Coordinates of C-alpha atoms and ligand atoms in Angstrom, one line a residue:
X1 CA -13.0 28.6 67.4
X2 CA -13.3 28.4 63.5
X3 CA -10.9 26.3 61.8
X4 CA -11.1 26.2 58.0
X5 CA -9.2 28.8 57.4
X6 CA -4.8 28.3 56.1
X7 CA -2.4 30.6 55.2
X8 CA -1.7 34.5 56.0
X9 CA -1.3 36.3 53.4
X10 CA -2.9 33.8 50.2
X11 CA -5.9 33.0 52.7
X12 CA -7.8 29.6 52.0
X13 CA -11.0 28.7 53.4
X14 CA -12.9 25.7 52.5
X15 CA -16.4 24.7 53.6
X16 CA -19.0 21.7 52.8
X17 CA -20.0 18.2 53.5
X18 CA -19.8 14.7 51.6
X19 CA -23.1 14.3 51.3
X20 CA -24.5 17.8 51.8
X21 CA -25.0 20.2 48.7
X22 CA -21.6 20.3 47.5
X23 CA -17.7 21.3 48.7
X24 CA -15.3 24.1 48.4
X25 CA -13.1 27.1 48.8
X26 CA -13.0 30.8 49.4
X27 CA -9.6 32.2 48.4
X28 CA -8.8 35.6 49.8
X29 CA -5.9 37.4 49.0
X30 CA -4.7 36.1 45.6
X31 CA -2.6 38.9 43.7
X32 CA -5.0 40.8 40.2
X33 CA -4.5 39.7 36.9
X34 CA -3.7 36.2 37.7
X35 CA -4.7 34.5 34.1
X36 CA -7.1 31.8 35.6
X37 CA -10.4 30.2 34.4
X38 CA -12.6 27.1 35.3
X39 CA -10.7 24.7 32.8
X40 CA -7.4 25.5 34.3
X41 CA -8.7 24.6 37.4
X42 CA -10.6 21.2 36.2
X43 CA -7.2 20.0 35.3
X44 CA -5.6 20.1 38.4
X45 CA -9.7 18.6 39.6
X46 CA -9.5 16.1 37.4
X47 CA -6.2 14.0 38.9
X48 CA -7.7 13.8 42.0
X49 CA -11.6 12.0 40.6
X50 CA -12.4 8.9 41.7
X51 CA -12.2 5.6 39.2
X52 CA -8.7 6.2 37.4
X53 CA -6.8 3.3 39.6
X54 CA -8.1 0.0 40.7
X55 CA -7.0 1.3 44.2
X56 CA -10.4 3.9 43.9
X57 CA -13.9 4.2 45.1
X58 CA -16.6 3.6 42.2
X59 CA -18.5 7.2 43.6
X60 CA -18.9 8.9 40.2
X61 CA -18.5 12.7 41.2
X62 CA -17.8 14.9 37.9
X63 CA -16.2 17.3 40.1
X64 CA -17.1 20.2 38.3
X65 CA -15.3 23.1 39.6
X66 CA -17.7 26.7 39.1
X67 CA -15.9 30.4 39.8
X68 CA -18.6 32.4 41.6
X69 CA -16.6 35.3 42.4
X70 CA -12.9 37.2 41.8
X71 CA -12.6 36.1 38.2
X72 CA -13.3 38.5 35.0
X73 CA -12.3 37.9 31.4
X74 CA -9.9 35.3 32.5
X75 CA -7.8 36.9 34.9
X76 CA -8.0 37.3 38.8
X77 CA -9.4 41.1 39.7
X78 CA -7.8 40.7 43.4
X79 CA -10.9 40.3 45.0
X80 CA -11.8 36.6 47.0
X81 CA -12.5 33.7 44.4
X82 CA -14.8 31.2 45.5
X83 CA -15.2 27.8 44.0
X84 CA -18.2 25.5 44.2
X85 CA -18.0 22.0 43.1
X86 CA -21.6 19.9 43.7
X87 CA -21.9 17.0 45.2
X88 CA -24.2 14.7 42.8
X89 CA -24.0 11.3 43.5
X90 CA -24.0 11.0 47.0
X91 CA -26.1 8.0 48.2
X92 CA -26.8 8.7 52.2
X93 CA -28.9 5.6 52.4
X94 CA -26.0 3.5 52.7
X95 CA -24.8 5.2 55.9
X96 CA -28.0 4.6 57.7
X97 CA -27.2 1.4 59.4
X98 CA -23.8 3.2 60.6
X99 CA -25.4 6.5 61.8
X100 CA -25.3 5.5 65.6
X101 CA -22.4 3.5 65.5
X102 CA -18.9 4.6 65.6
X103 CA -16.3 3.2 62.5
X104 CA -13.1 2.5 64.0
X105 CA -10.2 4.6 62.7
X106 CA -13.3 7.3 61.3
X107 CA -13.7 10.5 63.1
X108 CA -16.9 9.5 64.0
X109 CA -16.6 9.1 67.7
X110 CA -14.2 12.5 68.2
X111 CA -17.0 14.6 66.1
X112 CA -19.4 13.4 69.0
X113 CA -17.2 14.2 71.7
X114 CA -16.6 17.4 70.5
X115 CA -19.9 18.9 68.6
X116 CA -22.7 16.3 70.2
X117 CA -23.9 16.0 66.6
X118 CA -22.3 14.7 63.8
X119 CA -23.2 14.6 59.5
X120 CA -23.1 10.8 59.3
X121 CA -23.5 10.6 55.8
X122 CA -19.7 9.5 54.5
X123 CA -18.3 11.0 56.9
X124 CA -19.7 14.7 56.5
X125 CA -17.3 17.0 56.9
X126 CA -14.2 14.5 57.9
X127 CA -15.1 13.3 54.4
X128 CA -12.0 13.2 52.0
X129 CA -14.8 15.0 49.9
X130 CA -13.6 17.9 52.0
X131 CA -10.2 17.4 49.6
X132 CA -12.1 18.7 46.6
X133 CA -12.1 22.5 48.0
X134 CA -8.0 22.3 48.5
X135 CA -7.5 21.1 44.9
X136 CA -9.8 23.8 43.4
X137 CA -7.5 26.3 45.7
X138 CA -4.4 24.5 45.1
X139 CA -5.0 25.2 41.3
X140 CA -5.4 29.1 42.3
X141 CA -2.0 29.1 44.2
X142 CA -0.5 27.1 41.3
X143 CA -1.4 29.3 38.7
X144 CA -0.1 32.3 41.2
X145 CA 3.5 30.1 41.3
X146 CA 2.8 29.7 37.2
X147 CA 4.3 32.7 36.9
X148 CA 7.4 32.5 39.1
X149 CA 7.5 28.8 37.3
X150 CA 7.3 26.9 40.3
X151 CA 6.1 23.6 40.0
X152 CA 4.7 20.8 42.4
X153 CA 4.9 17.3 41.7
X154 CA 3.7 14.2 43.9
X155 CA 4.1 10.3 43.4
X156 CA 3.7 7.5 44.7
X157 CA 6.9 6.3 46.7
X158 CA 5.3 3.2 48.2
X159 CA 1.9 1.6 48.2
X160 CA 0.5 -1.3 50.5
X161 CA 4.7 -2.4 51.0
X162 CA 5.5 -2.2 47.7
X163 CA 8.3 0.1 47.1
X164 CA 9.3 1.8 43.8
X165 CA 13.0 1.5 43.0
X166 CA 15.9 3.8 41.9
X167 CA 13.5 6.4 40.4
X168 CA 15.9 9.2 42.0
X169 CA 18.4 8.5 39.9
X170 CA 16.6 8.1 37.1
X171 CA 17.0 11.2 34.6
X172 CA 13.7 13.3 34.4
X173 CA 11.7 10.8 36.4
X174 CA 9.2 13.3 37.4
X175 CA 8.1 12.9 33.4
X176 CA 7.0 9.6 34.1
X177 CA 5.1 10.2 37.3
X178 CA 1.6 9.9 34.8
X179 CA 2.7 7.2 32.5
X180 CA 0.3 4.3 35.0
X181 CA -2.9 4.9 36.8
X182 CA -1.0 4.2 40.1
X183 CA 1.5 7.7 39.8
X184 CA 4.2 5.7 40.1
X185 CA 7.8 6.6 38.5
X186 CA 8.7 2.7 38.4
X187 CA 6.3 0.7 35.9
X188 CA 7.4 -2.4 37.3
X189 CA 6.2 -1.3 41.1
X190 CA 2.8 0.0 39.5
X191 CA 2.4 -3.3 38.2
X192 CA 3.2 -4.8 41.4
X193 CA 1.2 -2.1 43.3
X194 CA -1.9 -3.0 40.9
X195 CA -1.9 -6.5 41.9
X196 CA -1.5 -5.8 45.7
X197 CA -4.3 -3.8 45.2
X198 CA -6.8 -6.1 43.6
X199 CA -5.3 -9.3 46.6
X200 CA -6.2 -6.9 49.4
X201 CA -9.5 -5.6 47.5
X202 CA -10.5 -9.7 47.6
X203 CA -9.9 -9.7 51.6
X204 CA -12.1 -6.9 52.0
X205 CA -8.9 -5.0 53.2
X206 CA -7.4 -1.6 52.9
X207 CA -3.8 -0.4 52.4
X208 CA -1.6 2.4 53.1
X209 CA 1.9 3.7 51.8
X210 CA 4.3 7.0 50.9
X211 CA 3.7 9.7 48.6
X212 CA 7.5 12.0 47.9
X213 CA 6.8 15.4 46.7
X214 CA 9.1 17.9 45.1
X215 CA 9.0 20.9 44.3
X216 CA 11.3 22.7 42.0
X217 CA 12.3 26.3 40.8
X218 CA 11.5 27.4 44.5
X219 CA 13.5 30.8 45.2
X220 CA 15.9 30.9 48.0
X221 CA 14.3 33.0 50.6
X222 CA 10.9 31.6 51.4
X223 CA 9.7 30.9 54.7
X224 CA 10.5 32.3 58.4
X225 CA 13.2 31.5 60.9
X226 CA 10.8 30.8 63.8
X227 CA 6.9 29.4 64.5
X228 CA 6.5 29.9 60.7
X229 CA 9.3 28.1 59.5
X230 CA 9.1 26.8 55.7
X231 CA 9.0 23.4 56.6
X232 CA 6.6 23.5 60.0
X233 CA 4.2 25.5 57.7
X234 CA 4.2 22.5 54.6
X235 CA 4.4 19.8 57.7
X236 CA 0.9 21.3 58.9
X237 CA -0.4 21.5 55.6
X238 CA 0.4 18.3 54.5
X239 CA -0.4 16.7 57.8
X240 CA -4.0 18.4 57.3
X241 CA -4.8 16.0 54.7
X242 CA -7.0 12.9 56.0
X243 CA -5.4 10.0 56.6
X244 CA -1.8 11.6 56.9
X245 CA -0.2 10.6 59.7
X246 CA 3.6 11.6 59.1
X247 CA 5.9 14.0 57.1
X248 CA 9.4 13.8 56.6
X249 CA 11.4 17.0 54.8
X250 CA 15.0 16.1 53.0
X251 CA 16.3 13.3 54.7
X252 CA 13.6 13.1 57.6
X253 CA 14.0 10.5 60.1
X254 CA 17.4 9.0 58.3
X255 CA 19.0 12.3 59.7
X256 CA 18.6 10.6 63.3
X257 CA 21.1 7.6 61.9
X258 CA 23.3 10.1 60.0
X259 CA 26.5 12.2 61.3
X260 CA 27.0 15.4 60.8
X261 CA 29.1 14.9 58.2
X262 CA 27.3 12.7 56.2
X263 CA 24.4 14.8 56.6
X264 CA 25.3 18.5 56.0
X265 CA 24.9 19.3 52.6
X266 CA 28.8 20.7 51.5
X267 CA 28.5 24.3 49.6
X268 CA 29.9 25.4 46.3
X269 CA 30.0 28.0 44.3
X270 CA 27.7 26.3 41.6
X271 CA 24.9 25.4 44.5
X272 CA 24.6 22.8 47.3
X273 CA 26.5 19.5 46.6
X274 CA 23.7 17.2 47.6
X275 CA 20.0 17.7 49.6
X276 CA 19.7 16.1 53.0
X277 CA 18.4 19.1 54.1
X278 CA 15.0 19.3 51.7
X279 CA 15.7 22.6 50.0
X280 CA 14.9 23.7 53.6
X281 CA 17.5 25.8 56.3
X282 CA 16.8 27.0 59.6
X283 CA 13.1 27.1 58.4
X284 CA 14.0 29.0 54.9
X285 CA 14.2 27.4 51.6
X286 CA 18.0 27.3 49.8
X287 CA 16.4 27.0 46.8
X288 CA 17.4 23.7 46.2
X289 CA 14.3 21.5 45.5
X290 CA 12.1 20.6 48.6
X291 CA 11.5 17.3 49.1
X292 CA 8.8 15.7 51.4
X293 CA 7.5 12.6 52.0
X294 CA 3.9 11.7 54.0
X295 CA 2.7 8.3 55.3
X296 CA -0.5 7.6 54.4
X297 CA -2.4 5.4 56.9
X298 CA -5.0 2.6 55.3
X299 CA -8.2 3.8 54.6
X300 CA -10.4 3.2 57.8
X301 CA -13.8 1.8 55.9
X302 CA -13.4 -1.8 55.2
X303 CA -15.6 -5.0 55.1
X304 CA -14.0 -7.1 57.8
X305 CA -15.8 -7.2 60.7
X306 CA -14.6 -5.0 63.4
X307 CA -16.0 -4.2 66.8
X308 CA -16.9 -1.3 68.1
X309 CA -19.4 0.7 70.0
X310 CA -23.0 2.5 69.7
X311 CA -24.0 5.7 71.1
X312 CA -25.1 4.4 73.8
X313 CA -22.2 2.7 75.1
X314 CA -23.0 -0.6 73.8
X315 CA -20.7 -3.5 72.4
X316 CA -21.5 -3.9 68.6
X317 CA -19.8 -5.5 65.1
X318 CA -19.6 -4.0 62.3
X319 CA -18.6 -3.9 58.4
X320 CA -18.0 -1.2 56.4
X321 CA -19.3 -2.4 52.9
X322 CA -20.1 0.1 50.1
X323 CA -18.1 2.6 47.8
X324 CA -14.8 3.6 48.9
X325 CA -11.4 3.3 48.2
X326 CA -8.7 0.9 49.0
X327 CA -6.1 3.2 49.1
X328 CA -6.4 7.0 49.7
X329 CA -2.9 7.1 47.4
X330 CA -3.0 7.7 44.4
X331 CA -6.1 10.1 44.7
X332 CA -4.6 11.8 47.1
X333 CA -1.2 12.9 45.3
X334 CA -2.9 15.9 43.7
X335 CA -4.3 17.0 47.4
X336 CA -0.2 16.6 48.3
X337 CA 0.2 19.2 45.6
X338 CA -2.6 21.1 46.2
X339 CA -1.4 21.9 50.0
X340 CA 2.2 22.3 48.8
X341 CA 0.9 25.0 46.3
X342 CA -0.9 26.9 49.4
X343 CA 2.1 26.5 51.6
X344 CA 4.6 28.2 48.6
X345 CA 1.9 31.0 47.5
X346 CA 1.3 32.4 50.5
X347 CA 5.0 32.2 51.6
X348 CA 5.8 34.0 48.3
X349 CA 3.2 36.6 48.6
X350 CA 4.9 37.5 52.1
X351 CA 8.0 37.8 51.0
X352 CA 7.2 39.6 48.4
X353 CA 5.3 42.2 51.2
X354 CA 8.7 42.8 53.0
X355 CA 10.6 43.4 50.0
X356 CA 8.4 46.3 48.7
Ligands
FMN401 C1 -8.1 11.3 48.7 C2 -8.6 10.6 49.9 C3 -9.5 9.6 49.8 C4 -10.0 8.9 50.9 N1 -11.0 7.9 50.7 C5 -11.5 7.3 51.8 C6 -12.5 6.3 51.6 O1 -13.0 6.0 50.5 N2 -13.0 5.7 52.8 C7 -12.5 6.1 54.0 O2 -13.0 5.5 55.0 N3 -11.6 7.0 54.2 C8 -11.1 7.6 53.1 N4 -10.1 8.6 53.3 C9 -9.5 8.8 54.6 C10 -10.4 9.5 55.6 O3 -10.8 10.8 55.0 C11 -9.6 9.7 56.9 O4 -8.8 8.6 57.2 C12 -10.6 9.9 58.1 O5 -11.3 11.1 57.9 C13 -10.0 9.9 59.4 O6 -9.0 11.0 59.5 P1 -7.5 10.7 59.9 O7 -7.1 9.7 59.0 O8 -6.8 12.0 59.7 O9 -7.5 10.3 61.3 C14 -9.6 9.3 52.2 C15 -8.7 10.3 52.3 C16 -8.2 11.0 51.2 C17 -7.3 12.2 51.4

């Protein structure tokens, strides 16, 4: 059964390998006369490159994001964009010694399980390379939500137990989401974050933490009261990023500790007093702001030695030296955004389909 495909009516594909010829996305479905071109697109690309935070690998990909298809003269024609971006500097070599051995917290050992053959090389298609595609399409959905000025932003809430602080009630703190390298609304956590990052970099170490996304100027109205509920549909999405292993919407797991009058969000005639509930209601959004959080686990490949297994069976060790990153956050905010973007496009363009 194929599995690369999201979404039902803004349909998103993606294809490639780390270390094959390059990455990226098919998008089916986007609406004609969409004002779109290859630099838009490289902006959204270019928050997610490697080497802007101490936290990222030292793999210099460009990332240069090339429309084959569905664009003319700027705009969208209606028909399905694909996006290339080539891989350049992959160096396979370095996954040699690792090519019969399993990497703990890698997909290595499922792939077997379930193909019998696997792309070793950086993962192949487990690869957060894979990432690249969903940001060149998550720029195609954005500039589809441009237009109904919906925006998508994601920052980093936490990183290796470092927590930012008050940033909610700070006025306009989405503003200063790129003001450090680390995405981070608080300066005094990105500082703090930085040097966690360069202690656990020393121990040959990885780290996880929480990325909080919002997204604003959604309509009320968006999303179905069932299977497709708005928030199932941005859980999957989100939780279809590597290395995400949990998403909360509004208040999330706090709502377990809460009463119900402490949680329901009290109704005026000016809007919804306060936003336990995510901009999400019985799977449709309120059109408050929705708010989501993911955990993001530590990044499996690190230089401590671990033990593991071969092919075969066999007891081995092993370290996972070479490029990689510390800490999939913050390169993988703008995949956050990216997924969000999807999830809201294609939930627009269906509503839009039963209100002709
Ligand atoms: C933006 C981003 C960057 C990542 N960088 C790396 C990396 O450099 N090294 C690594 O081992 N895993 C990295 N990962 C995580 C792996 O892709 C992921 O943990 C692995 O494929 C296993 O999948 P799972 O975490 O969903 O179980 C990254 C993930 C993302 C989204």
């Amino acid at each position: 059964m194929p599995g690369s495909i999201f979404g039902k009516a803004f349909q998103v594909s993606t294809w490639g390998e780390s270390h094959g010829r390059g990455v990226g996305a098919v998008i089916d479905g986007c609406p004609p006369r969409i004002p779109l071109d290859e630099r838009y697109i490289q902006a959204m690309m270019d928050k997610r490159k490697p080497g802007q935070s101490a936290a990222s690998t030292t793999r210099k990909e460009e990332d240069r994001a090339v429309i084959m298809s569905g664009v003319f003269e700027g705009m969208t024609t209606g028909t399905p964009i694909m996006i290339m971006i080539k891989n350049k500097d992959a160096k396979s070599d370095s996954y040699k010694p690792f090519a019969n051995l399993y990497r703990p917290g890698h997909g290595d050992f499922t792939y077997q399980k379930k193909y019998g053959v696997r792309d070793w090389r950086g993962g192949g298609r487990a690869s957060a390379r894979e990432t690249a595609g969903r940001v060149a399409a998550g720029a195609v959905a954005k500039a589809v939500l441009e237009m109904e000025k919906i925006k998508v932003t994601a920052y980093t809430l936490e990183l290796g137990g470092v927590r930012a602080k008050g940033i909610r009630a700070k006025k306009n703190h989405l503003d200063s989401v790129y003001e450090n390298p680390y995405l981070c609304p608080d300066p005094d956590a990105a500082v703090a974050m930085d040097k966690r990052v360069c202690e656990i970099r020393q121990q040959g170490d990885s780290i996880g933490g929480i990325v909080e996304i919002i997204a604003s100027g959604v309509p009320a109205g968006l999303g179905d009261p069932v299977f497709d509920k708005l928030d199932a549909e941005l859980a999957r999405g989100l939780m279809s990023i590597g290395a995400v292993k949990g998403v909360e919407i509004g208040a999330g797991f706090e709502a377990a500790v809460k009463t119900g009058s402490t949680n329901n969000d009290p109704v005026l005639p000016e809007g919804f007093a306060s936003n336990h509930a995510g901009g999400i209601l019985a799977g449709i959004s309120n059109g408050d702001d929705l708010v989501m959080r993911v955990a993001v686990k530590p990044i499996p490949s690190i230089s401590i030695e671990q033990t593991t297994i071969d092919i075969n069976n066999q007891p081995e060790t092993i370290r996972v030296g070479g490029r990689h990153d510390i800490s999939a956050i913050p390169r993988i905010n703008v995949v956050c955004e990216a997924m969000v973007y999807l999830v809201l496009a294609d939930h627009l363009l269906r509503q839009r389909s039963i209100q002709k």
